[in-house]
Amino acid sequence: MSEDKQKLNGAAWFTLSGDVNSDMVHRVFEAVADMTEDGVETAHILLQSNGGYVSDGLCLYNYLSNLPIKIVMYNGGAVASIAVILFLSGQERYASETGRFMVHKSHASAPSGARPDALRIIVEGLQADDARTESILRQHVQLSEEHWLVHAHADLHLTAREAAKVGLVNEVRDFRPPKGKRVTNI
């Protein structure tokens, strides 16, 4: 077994932070190519993001959910908006005691003086985004009726303990790479 392979022992540790956008998609694609080349079987990823673009988040969710690499996600601080959907791509999911989640409906702005037909297109796009993200939430998380009511009209905030109760995380646990393991920023 090569020295690099021994060091990895099938698992690797990463941090992923910033806006969910095309740059993050590119960084994740590159990192997964390296993981595949290095023989990584399990990728532990500490995610820190306040969200971004729905289409980029869905792309990353679908991509990471279907890899032959086991993805283990961690929230050490804040995961919000579409980043919650990205977080759900982990086959295992953990959050630090201080970790928080914020789930909300899609939103957008329209230019001043936008015509009704342009506004209708924006609203239809937001409704489609909400349907896609809600479908993924319902696959992974058992929110109460009260949670869904809050989500329908406002931002839904969950602590790590609340997230564990609804299945968003497997348990409250910190991101702790073993001593001597390299942590790579994606």
mmCIF file of C-alpha atoms in Angstrom:
data_model
loop_
_atom_site.group_PDB
_atom_site.id
_atom_site.type_symbol
_atom_site.label_atom_id
_atom_site.label_comp_id
_atom_site.label_asym_id
_atom_site.label_seq_id
_atom_site.Cartn_x
_atom_site.Cartn_y
_atom_site.Cartn_z
ATOM 1 C CA MET A 1 0.000 0.000 0.000
ATOM 2 C CA SER A 2 1.371 3.432 -0.938
ATOM 3 C CA GLU A 3 2.237 5.962 1.751
ATOM 4 C CA ASP A 4 -0.551 8.298 0.531
ATOM 5 C CA LYS A 5 -3.086 5.465 0.605
ATOM 6 C CA GLN A 6 -1.998 4.528 4.146
ATOM 7 C CA LYS A 7 -2.400 8.129 5.296
ATOM 8 C CA LEU A 8 -5.923 8.312 3.852
ATOM 9 C CA ASN A 9 -6.945 4.841 4.987
ATOM 10 C CA GLY A 10 -10.036 5.291 2.797
ATOM 11 C CA ALA A 11 -11.244 8.457 4.557
ATOM 12 C CA ALA A 12 -10.475 12.115 3.973
ATOM 13 C CA TRP A 13 -11.480 15.312 5.777
ATOM 14 C CA PHE A 14 -12.567 18.552 4.091
ATOM 15 C CA THR A 15 -14.003 21.995 4.749
ATOM 16 C CA LEU A 16 -16.424 23.607 2.322
ATOM 17 C CA SER A 17 -17.505 27.184 2.882
ATOM 18 C CA GLY A 18 -18.978 30.157 1.092
ATOM 19 C CA ASP A 19 -21.880 30.878 -1.170
ATOM 20 C CA VAL A 20 -23.548 28.021 -3.025
ATOM 21 C CA ASN A 21 -22.826 29.148 -6.571
ATOM 22 C CA SER A 22 -21.098 28.052 -9.770
ATOM 23 C CA ASP A 23 -17.675 28.565 -8.149
ATOM 24 C CA MET A 24 -18.570 26.132 -5.358
ATOM 25 C CA VAL A 25 -19.900 23.643 -7.930
ATOM 26 C CA HIS A 26 -16.577 23.821 -9.784
ATOM 27 C CA ARG A 27 -14.568 23.424 -6.536
ATOM 28 C CA VAL A 28 -16.608 20.383 -5.488
ATOM 29 C CA PHE A 29 -16.279 18.748 -8.927
ATOM 30 C CA GLU A 30 -12.481 19.241 -8.760
ATOM 31 C CA ALA A 31 -12.283 17.918 -5.198
ATOM 32 C CA VAL A 32 -14.315 14.810 -6.061
ATOM 33 C CA ALA A 33 -12.042 14.142 -9.041
ATOM 34 C CA ASP A 34 -9.080 14.247 -6.633
ATOM 35 C CA MET A 35 -10.910 12.025 -4.127
ATOM 36 C CA THR A 36 -11.607 9.462 -6.822
ATOM 37 C CA GLU A 37 -7.982 9.511 -7.940
ATOM 38 C CA ASP A 38 -6.797 9.176 -4.314
ATOM 39 C CA GLY A 39 -9.123 6.245 -3.586
ATOM 40 C CA VAL A 40 -11.194 8.064 -0.976
ATOM 41 C CA GLU A 41 -14.106 5.912 0.168
ATOM 42 C CA THR A 42 -15.522 8.270 2.810
ATOM 43 C CA ALA A 43 -15.409 12.077 2.628
ATOM 44 C CA HIS A 44 -16.045 13.962 5.880
ATOM 45 C CA ILE A 45 -17.116 17.517 4.975
ATOM 46 C CA LEU A 46 -17.538 20.446 7.365
ATOM 47 C CA LEU A 47 -20.006 22.757 5.600
ATOM 48 C CA GLN A 48 -20.366 26.471 6.397
ATOM 49 C CA SER A 49 -22.721 28.383 4.113
ATOM 50 C CA ASN A 50 -25.526 30.910 4.273
ATOM 51 C CA GLY A 51 -26.909 29.639 0.972
ATOM 52 C CA GLY A 52 -26.898 30.865 -2.587
ATOM 53 C CA TYR A 53 -28.420 29.767 -5.873
ATOM 54 C CA VAL A 54 -31.072 27.032 -5.801
ATOM 55 C CA SER A 55 -29.981 25.484 -9.120
ATOM 56 C CA ASP A 56 -26.354 25.183 -7.938
ATOM 57 C CA GLY A 57 -27.457 23.692 -4.610
ATOM 58 C CA LEU A 58 -29.657 21.147 -6.345
ATOM 59 C CA CYS A 59 -26.848 20.265 -8.738
ATOM 60 C CA LEU A 60 -24.481 19.611 -5.819
ATOM 61 C CA TYR A 61 -27.134 17.678 -3.882
ATOM 62 C CA ASN A 62 -27.802 15.387 -6.854
ATOM 63 C CA TYR A 63 -24.111 14.975 -7.644
ATOM 64 C CA LEU A 64 -22.945 14.194 -4.097
ATOM 65 C CA SER A 65 -25.963 11.974 -3.343
ATOM 66 C CA ASN A 66 -25.105 9.666 -6.229
ATOM 67 C CA LEU A 67 -21.339 9.302 -5.844
ATOM 68 C CA PRO A 68 -19.748 5.943 -5.053
ATOM 69 C CA ILE A 69 -18.062 7.838 -2.178
ATOM 70 C CA LYS A 70 -19.791 7.965 1.218
ATOM 71 C CA ILE A 71 -20.413 11.611 2.121
ATOM 72 C CA VAL A 72 -20.540 12.546 5.821
ATOM 73 C CA MET A 73 -21.655 16.145 6.419
ATOM 74 C CA TYR A 74 -21.035 18.308 9.486
ATOM 75 C CA ASN A 75 -22.404 21.697 10.536
ATOM 76 C CA GLY A 76 -20.067 23.458 12.944
ATOM 77 C CA GLY A 77 -21.770 26.848 12.810
ATOM 78 C CA ALA A 78 -24.434 27.807 10.285
ATOM 79 C CA VAL A 79 -26.013 26.082 7.321
ATOM 80 C CA ALA A 80 -28.824 28.074 5.765
ATOM 81 C CA SER A 81 -31.099 28.354 2.774
ATOM 82 C CA ILE A 82 -30.154 26.094 -0.172
ATOM 83 C CA ALA A 83 -27.075 24.964 1.781
ATOM 84 C CA VAL A 84 -29.481 22.894 3.927
ATOM 85 C CA ILE A 85 -30.342 20.893 0.789
ATOM 86 C CA LEU A 86 -26.625 20.494 0.035
ATOM 87 C CA PHE A 87 -26.137 19.314 3.645
ATOM 88 C CA LEU A 88 -28.808 16.657 3.079
ATOM 89 C CA SER A 89 -26.611 15.009 0.419
ATOM 90 C CA GLY A 90 -24.652 13.413 3.255
ATOM 91 C CA GLN A 91 -25.503 9.787 3.981
ATOM 92 C CA GLU A 92 -24.610 10.688 7.567
ATOM 93 C CA ARG A 93 -25.116 14.177 8.978
ATOM 94 C CA TYR A 94 -23.896 15.765 12.218
ATOM 95 C CA ALA A 95 -23.995 19.195 13.846
ATOM 96 C CA SER A 96 -21.978 20.713 16.671
ATOM 97 C CA GLU A 97 -23.933 21.784 19.747
ATOM 98 C CA THR A 98 -23.606 25.372 18.497
ATOM 99 C CA GLY A 99 -24.642 24.502 14.932
ATOM 100 C CA ARG A 100 -27.765 26.134 13.557
ATOM 101 C CA PHE A 101 -29.932 25.571 10.483
ATOM 102 C CA MET A 102 -32.203 28.047 8.716
ATOM 103 C CA VAL A 103 -34.715 26.791 6.176
ATOM 104 C CA HIS A 104 -36.867 29.142 4.130
ATOM 105 C CA LYS A 105 -38.790 29.517 0.915
ATOM 106 C CA SER A 106 -37.055 30.873 -2.189
ATOM 107 C CA HIS A 107 -36.979 34.589 -2.797
ATOM 108 C CA ALA A 108 -35.976 36.980 -5.546
ATOM 109 C CA SER A 109 -36.209 40.627 -6.444
ATOM 110 C CA ALA A 110 -37.677 42.202 -9.538
ATOM 111 C CA PRO A 111 -36.510 45.331 -11.295
ATOM 112 C CA SER A 112 -38.453 48.506 -10.589
ATOM 113 C CA GLY A 113 -41.354 48.841 -13.009
ATOM 114 C CA ALA A 114 -41.340 45.164 -14.005
ATOM 115 C CA ARG A 115 -44.347 44.168 -16.076
ATOM 116 C CA PRO A 116 -46.917 41.719 -14.678
ATOM 117 C CA ASP A 117 -45.925 38.993 -17.155
ATOM 118 C CA ALA A 118 -42.275 39.286 -16.044
ATOM 119 C CA LEU A 119 -43.344 39.122 -12.400
ATOM 120 C CA ARG A 120 -45.454 36.040 -13.142
ATOM 121 C CA ILE A 121 -42.395 34.289 -14.613
ATOM 122 C CA ILE A 122 -40.363 35.133 -11.514
ATOM 123 C CA VAL A 123 -43.113 33.846 -9.195
ATOM 124 C CA GLU A 124 -43.521 30.627 -11.207
ATOM 125 C CA GLY A 125 -39.757 30.045 -11.008
ATOM 126 C CA LEU A 126 -39.784 30.555 -7.244
ATOM 127 C CA GLN A 127 -42.721 28.174 -6.853
ATOM 128 C CA ALA A 128 -40.890 25.516 -8.907
ATOM 129 C CA ASP A 129 -37.731 25.973 -6.797
ATOM 130 C CA ASP A 130 -39.778 25.655 -3.600
ATOM 131 C CA ALA A 131 -41.442 22.463 -4.852
ATOM 132 C CA ARG A 132 -38.068 20.886 -5.707
ATOM 133 C CA THR A 133 -36.439 21.794 -2.396
ATOM 134 C CA GLU A 134 -39.488 20.843 -0.317
ATOM 135 C CA SER A 135 -39.522 17.428 -1.994
ATOM 136 C CA ILE A 136 -35.938 16.825 -0.872
ATOM 137 C CA LEU A 137 -36.684 18.097 2.647
ATOM 138 C CA ARG A 138 -39.646 15.727 2.936
ATOM 139 C CA GLN A 139 -37.478 12.774 1.808
ATOM 140 C CA HIS A 140 -34.972 13.333 4.610
ATOM 141 C CA VAL A 141 -36.597 15.287 7.431
ATOM 142 C CA GLN A 142 -39.714 14.680 9.544
ATOM 143 C CA LEU A 143 -40.763 18.233 10.374
ATOM 144 C CA SER A 144 -43.826 18.671 12.568
ATOM 145 C CA GLU A 145 -46.948 20.381 11.238
ATOM 146 C CA GLU A 146 -45.935 23.410 13.313
ATOM 147 C CA HIS A 147 -42.520 23.461 11.599
ATOM 148 C CA TRP A 148 -44.162 23.278 8.161
ATOM 149 C CA LEU A 149 -46.487 26.161 9.094
ATOM 150 C CA VAL A 150 -43.513 28.308 10.113
ATOM 151 C CA HIS A 151 -41.686 27.283 6.934
ATOM 152 C CA ALA A 152 -44.696 28.297 4.833
ATOM 153 C CA HIS A 153 -44.635 31.879 6.129
ATOM 154 C CA ALA A 154 -41.220 32.633 7.652
ATOM 155 C CA ASP A 155 -37.686 31.413 8.191
ATOM 156 C CA LEU A 156 -37.545 28.145 10.147
ATOM 157 C CA HIS A 157 -34.602 28.111 12.561
ATOM 158 C CA LEU A 158 -33.431 24.842 14.121
ATOM 159 C CA THR A 159 -30.778 24.270 16.759
ATOM 160 C CA ALA A 160 -28.577 21.190 16.503
ATOM 161 C CA ARG A 161 -30.742 19.382 19.075
ATOM 162 C CA GLU A 162 -33.961 20.309 17.241
ATOM 163 C CA ALA A 163 -32.366 19.176 13.962
ATOM 164 C CA ALA A 164 -31.581 15.806 15.541
ATOM 165 C CA LYS A 165 -35.200 15.393 16.679
ATOM 166 C CA VAL A 166 -36.514 15.840 13.123
ATOM 167 C CA GLY A 167 -33.822 13.733 11.414
ATOM 168 C CA LEU A 168 -31.889 16.556 9.784
ATOM 169 C CA VAL A 169 -28.838 15.297 11.674
ATOM 170 C CA ASN A 170 -28.053 11.817 12.955
ATOM 171 C CA GLU A 171 -26.735 13.221 16.221
ATOM 172 C CA VAL A 172 -25.068 16.211 17.801
ATOM 173 C CA ARG A 173 -21.369 15.637 17.190
ATOM 174 C CA ASP A 174 -18.403 17.856 16.365
ATOM 175 C CA PHE A 175 -16.235 17.649 13.249
ATOM 176 C CA ARG A 176 -13.090 16.032 14.698
ATOM 177 C CA PRO A 177 -10.531 14.806 12.200
ATOM 178 C CA PRO A 178 -8.200 12.201 13.687
ATOM 179 C CA LYS A 179 -4.798 13.468 14.755
ATOM 180 C CA GLY A 180 -2.425 13.527 11.817
ATOM 181 C CA LYS A 181 -5.162 13.608 9.165
ATOM 182 C CA ARG A 182 -4.904 16.414 6.673
ATOM 183 C CA VAL A 183 -7.934 18.693 6.389
ATOM 184 C CA THR A 184 -8.304 20.101 2.879
ATOM 185 C CA ASN A 185 -10.352 23.159 2.007
ATOM 186 C CA ILE A 186 -12.552 22.579 -1.034
#
